[in-house]
mmCIF file of C-alpha atoms in Angstrom:
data_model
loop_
_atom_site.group_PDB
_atom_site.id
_atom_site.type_symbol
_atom_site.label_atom_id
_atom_site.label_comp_id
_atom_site.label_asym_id
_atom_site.label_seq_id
_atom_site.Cartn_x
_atom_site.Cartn_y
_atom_site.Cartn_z
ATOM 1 C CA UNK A 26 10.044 -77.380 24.851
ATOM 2 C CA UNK A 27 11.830 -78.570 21.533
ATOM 3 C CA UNK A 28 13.519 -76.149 19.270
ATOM 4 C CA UNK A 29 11.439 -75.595 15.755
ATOM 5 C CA UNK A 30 13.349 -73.905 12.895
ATOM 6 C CA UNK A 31 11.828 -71.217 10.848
ATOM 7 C CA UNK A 32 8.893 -72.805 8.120
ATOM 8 C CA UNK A 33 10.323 -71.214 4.811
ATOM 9 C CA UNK A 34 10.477 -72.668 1.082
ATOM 10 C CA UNK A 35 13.772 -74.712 0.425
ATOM 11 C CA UNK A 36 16.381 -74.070 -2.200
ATOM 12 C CA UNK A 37 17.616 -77.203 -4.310
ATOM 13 C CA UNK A 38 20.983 -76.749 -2.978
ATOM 14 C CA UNK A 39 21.577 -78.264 0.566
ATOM 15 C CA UNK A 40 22.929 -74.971 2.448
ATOM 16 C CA UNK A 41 23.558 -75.953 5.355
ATOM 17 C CA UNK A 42 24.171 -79.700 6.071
ATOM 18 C CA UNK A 43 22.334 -82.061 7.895
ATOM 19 C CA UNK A 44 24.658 -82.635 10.155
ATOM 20 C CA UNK A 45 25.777 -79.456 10.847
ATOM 21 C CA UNK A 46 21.951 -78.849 11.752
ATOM 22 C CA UNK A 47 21.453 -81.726 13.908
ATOM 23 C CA UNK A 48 24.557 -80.529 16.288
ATOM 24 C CA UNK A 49 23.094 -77.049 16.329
ATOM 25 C CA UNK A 50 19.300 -78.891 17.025
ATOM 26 C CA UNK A 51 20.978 -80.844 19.936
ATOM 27 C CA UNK A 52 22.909 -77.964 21.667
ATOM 28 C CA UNK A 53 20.129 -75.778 21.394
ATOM 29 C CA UNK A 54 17.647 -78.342 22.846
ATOM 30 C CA UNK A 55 20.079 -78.857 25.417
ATOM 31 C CA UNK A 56 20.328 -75.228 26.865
ATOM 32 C CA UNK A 57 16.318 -74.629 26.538
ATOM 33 C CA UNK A 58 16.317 -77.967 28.681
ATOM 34 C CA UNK A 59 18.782 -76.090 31.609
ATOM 35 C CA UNK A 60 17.067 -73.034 30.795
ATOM 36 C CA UNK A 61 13.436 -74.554 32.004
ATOM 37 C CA UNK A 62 15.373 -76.542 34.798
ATOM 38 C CA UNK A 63 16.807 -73.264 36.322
ATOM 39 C CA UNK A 64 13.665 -71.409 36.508
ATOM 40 C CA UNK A 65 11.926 -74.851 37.994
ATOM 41 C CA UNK A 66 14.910 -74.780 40.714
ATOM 42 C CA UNK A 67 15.293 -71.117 41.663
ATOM 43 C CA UNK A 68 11.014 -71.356 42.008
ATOM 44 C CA UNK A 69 11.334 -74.603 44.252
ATOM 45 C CA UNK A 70 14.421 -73.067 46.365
ATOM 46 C CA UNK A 71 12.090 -69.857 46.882
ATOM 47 C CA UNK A 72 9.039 -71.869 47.685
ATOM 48 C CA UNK A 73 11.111 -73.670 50.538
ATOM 49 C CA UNK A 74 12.871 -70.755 51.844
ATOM 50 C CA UNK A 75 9.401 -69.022 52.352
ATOM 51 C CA UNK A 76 8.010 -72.550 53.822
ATOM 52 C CA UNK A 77 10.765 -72.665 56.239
ATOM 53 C CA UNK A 78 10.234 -69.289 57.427
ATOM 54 C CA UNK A 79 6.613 -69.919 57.746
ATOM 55 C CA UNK A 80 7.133 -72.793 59.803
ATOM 56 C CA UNK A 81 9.238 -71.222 62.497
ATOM 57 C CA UNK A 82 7.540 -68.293 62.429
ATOM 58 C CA UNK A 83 4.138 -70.166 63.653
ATOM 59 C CA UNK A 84 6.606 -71.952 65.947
ATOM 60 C CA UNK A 85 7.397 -68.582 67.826
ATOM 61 C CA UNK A 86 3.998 -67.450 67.293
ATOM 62 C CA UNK A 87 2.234 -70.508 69.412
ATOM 63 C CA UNK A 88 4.948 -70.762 72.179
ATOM 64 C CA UNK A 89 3.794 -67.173 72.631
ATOM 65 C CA UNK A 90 -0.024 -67.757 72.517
ATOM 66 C CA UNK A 91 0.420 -70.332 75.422
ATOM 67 C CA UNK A 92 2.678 -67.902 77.251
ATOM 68 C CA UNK A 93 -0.471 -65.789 77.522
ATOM 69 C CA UNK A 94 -2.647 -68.758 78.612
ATOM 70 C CA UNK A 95 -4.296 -67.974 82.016
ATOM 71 C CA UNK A 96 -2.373 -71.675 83.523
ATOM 72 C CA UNK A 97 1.246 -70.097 83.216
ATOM 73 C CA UNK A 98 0.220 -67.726 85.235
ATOM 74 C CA UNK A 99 -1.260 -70.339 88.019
ATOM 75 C CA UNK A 100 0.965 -73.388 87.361
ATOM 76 C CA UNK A 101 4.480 -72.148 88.029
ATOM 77 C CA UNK A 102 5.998 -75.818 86.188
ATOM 78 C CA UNK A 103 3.639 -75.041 83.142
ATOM 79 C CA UNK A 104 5.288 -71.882 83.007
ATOM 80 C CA UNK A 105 8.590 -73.339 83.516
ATOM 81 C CA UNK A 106 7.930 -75.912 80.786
ATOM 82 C CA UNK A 107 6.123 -72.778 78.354
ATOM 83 C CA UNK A 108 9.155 -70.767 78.850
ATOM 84 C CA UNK A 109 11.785 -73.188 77.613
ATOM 85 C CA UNK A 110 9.626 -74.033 74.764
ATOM 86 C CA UNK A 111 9.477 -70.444 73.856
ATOM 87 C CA UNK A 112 13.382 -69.985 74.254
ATOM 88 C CA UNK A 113 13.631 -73.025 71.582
ATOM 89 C CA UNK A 114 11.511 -71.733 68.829
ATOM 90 C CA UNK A 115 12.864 -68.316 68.905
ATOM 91 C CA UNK A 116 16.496 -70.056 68.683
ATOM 92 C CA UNK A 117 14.731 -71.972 66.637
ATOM 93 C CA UNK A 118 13.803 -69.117 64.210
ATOM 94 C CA UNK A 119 17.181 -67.139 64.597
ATOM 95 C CA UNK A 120 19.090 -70.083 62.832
ATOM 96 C CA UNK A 121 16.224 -70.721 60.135
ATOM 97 C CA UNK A 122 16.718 -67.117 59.567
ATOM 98 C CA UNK A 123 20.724 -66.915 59.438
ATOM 99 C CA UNK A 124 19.997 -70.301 57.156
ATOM 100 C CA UNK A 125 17.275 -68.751 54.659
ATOM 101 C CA UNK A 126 19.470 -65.449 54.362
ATOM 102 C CA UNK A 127 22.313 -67.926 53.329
ATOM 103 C CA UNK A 128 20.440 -69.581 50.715
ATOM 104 C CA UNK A 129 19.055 -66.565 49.450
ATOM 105 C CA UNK A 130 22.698 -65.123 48.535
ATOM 106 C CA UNK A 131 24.521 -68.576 47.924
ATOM 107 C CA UNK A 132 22.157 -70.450 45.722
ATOM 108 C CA UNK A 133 18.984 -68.447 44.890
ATOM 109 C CA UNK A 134 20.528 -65.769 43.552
ATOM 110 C CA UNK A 135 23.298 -67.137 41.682
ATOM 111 C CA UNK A 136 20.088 -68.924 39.990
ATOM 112 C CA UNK A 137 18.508 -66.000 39.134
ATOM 113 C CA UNK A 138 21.474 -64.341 38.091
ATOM 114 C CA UNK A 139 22.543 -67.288 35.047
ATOM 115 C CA UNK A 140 18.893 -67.450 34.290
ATOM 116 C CA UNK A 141 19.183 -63.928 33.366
ATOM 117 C CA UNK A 142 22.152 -64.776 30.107
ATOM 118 C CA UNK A 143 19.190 -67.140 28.511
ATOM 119 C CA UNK A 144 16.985 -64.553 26.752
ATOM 120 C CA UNK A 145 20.449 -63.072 25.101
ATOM 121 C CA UNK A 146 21.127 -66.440 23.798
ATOM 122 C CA UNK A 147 17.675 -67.041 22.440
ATOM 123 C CA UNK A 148 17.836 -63.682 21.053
ATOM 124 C CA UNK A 149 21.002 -64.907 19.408
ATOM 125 C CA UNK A 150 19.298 -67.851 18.358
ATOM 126 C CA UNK A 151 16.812 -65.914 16.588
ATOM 127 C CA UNK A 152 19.750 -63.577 14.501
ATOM 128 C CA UNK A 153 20.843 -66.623 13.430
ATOM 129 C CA UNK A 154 17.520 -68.131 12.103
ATOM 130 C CA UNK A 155 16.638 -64.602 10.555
ATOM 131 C CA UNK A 156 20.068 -64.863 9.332
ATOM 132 C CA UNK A 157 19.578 -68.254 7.861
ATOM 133 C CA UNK A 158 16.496 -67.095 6.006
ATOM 134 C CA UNK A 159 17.873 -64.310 4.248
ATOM 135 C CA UNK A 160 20.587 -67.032 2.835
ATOM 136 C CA UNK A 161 17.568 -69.684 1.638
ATOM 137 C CA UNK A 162 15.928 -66.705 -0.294
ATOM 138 C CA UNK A 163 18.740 -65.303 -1.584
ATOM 139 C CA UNK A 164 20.151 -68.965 -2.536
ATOM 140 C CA UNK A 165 16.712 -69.545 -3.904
ATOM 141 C CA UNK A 166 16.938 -66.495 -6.374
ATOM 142 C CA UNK A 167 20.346 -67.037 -7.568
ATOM 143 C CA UNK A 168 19.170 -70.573 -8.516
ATOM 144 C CA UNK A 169 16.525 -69.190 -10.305
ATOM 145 C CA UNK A 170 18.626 -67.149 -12.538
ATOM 146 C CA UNK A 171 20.851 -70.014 -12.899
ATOM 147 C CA UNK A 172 18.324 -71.734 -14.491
ATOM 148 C CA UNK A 173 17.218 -69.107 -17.053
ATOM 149 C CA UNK A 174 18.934 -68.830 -20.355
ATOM 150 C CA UNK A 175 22.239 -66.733 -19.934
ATOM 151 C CA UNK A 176 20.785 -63.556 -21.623
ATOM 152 C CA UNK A 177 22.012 -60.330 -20.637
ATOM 153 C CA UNK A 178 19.825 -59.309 -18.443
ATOM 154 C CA UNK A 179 19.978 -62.442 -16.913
ATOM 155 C CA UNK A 180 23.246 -62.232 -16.298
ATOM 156 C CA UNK A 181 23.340 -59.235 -14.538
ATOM 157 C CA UNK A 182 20.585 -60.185 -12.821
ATOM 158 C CA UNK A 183 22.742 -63.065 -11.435
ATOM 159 C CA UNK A 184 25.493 -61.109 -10.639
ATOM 160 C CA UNK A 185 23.558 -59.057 -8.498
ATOM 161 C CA UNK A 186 21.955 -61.693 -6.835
ATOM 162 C CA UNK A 187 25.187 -63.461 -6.114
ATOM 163 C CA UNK A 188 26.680 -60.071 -4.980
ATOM 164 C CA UNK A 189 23.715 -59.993 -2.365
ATOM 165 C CA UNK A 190 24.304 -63.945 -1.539
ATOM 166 C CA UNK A 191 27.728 -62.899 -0.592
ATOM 167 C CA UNK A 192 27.783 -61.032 2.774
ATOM 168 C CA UNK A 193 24.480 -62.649 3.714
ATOM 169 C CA UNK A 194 25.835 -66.343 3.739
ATOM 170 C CA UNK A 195 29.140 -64.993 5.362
ATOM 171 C CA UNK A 196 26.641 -63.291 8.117
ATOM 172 C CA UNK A 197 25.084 -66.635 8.528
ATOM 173 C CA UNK A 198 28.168 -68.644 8.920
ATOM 174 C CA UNK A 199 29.298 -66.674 11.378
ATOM 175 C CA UNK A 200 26.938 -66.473 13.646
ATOM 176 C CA UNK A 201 25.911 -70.152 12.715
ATOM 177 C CA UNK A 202 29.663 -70.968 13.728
ATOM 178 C CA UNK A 203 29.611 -68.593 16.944
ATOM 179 C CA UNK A 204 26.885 -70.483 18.310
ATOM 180 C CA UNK A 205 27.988 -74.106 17.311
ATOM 181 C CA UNK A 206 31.283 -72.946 19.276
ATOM 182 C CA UNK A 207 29.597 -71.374 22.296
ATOM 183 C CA UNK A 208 26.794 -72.811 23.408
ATOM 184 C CA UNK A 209 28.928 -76.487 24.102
ATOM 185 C CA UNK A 210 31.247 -74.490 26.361
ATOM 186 C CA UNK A 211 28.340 -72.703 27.885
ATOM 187 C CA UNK A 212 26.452 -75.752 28.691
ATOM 188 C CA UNK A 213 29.417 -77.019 30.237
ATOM 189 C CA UNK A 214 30.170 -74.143 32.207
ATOM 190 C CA UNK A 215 26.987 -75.206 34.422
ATOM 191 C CA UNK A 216 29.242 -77.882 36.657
ATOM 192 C CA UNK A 217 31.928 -74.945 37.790
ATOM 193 C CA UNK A 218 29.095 -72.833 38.009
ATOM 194 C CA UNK A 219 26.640 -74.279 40.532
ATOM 195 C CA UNK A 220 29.057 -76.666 42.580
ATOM 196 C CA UNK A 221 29.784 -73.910 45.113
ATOM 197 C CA UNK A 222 26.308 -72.990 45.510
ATOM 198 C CA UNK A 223 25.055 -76.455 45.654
ATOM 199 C CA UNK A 224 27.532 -77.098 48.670
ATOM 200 C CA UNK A 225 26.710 -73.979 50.319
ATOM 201 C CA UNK A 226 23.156 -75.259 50.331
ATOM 202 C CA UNK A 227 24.591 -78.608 51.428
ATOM 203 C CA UNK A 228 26.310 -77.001 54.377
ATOM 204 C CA UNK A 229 23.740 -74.649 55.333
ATOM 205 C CA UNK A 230 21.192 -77.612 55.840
ATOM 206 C CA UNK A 231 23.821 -79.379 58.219
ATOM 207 C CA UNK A 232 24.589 -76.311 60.091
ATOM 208 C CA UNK A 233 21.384 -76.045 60.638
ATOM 209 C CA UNK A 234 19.769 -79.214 61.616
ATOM 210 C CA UNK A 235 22.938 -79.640 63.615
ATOM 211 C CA UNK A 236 21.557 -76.806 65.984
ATOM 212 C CA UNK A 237 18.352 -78.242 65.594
ATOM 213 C CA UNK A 238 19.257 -81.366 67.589
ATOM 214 C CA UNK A 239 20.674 -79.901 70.226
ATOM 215 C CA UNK A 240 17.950 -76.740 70.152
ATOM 216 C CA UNK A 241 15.674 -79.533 70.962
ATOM 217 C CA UNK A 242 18.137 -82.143 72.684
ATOM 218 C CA UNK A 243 18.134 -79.538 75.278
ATOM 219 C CA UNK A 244 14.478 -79.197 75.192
ATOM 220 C CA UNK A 245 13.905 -82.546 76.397
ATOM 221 C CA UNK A 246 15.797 -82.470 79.048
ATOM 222 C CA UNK A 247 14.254 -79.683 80.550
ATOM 223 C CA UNK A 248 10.804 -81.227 79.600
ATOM 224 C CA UNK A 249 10.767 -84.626 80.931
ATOM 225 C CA UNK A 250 9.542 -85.593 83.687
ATOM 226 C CA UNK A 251 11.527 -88.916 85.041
ATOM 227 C CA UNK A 252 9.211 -92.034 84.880
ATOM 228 C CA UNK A 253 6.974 -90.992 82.712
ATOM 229 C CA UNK A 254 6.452 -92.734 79.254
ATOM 230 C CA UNK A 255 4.435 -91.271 76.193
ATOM 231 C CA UNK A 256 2.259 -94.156 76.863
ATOM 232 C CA UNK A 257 1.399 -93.080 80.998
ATOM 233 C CA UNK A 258 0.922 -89.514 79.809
ATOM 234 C CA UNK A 259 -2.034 -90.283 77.493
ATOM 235 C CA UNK A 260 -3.732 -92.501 79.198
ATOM 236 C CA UNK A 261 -3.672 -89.573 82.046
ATOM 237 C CA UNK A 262 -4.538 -87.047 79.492
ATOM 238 C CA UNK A 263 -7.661 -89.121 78.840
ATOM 239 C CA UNK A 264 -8.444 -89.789 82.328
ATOM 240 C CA UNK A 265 -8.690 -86.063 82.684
ATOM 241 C CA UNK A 266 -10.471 -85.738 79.557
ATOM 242 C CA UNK A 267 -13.074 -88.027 80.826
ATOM 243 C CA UNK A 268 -13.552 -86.110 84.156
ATOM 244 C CA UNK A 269 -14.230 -82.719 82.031
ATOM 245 C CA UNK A 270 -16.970 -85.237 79.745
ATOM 246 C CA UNK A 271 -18.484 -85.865 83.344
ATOM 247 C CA UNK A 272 -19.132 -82.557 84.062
ATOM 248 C CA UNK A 273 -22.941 -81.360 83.375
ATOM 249 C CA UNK A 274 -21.932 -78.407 81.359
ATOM 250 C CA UNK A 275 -20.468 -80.303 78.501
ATOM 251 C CA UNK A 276 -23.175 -83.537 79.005
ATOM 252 C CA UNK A 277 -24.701 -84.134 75.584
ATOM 253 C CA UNK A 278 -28.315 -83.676 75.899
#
């Protein structure tokens, strides 16, 4: 989303330069471009938080479905082999927890948290624009007068008119100046900012995938059986699956 300045009629004189209002164009474009970038990254890091949990969560939940299926309780190795799965996903869980909770406080929100300074600077944005209306229609009246013969009326007229100019161009250049200062600095600000949560994130993805390989190193070693490749299980998993196809009860008619 580009930044459009007010619509408004133009005095002759050049008020503000051009310059002067492509830096303030360029800074401001700038921060709306973090601004939508922050909200697109705190969304994403909530979207994979919840995913995560999700995932583990159905992890615990089928390791406890089979623990209920009627074999554990006649196959005492397919209980054995049920068990440790279950024992791995609800590790499994704990540390996506203890992870999640992490990223929650360390980088989601600290997100949320500097998202929340944009509408005051968009506010301020906003003074300043009002700000720099007033001075285009009060610059715009005192060049009319200027241009009328010096009668006067029209003298006082002008006096008045540059009397109101007065505090409304120094209001403008203010906060014209405030922002031309700030919003740099602020932009630049990001890099201290979200280094330490961006390592925290780092860290808490190695912690945890760390556990994860030896959550499930462990796993394997209590699940295989020696001599048995991938390839010799499935072909006995189809062998068996071809003596249930034999049986009348499931014979297509």
């Amino acid at each position: 989303m580009s930044w459009i300045p007010f619509k408004i009629g133009q005095p002759k004189k050049q008020i503000v330069p051009k310059t002067v209002e492509r830096d303030f164009e360029r800074e401001y474009g700038k921060l709306q471009q973090l601004e939508e970038q922050t909200k697109r990254l705190q969304k994403d890091m909530k979207k994979s938080t919840d995913a995560d949990l999700a995932m583990s969560k159905s992890a615990v939940k089928i390791s406890l479905d089979l623990l209920s299926n009627p074999l554990c309780e006649q196959d005492q190795d397919f209980l054995n082999m049920v068990t440790a799965l279950d024992t791995a996903m609800k590790r499994m869980d704990a540390f996506n927890q203890e992870k999640v909770n992490q990223i929650q406080k360390t980088v989601i929100e600290p997100l949320k948290k500097f998202g929340s300074v944009f509408p005051s600077l968009n506010m301020a944005v906003k003074r300043r624009e009002q700000a720099l209306q007033d001075y285009r229609r009060l610059q715009a009246k005192v060049e009319k007068y200027e241009e009328k013969e010096k009668t006067g009326p029209v003298l006082a007229k002008l006096h008045q008119a540059r009397e109101e100019l007065r505090p409304v161009r120094e209001d403008f250049e203010a906060k014209n100046k405030q922002l031309l200062d700030e919003m740099p600095r602020f932009y630049g600000s990001r890099l201290d900012y979200f280094q330490p949560s961006f390592e925290s994130l780092i860290r808490a993805q190695v912690v945890y995938f760390s556990e994860m390989h030896k959550i499930f190193g462990d796993l394997t070693q209590q699940l295989d059986q020696p001599g048995h490749s991938d390839e010799q299980r499935e072909r006995e998993n189809e062998a068996k699956l071809s003596e249930l196809r034999a049986l009348s009860i499931v014979a297509d008619d």
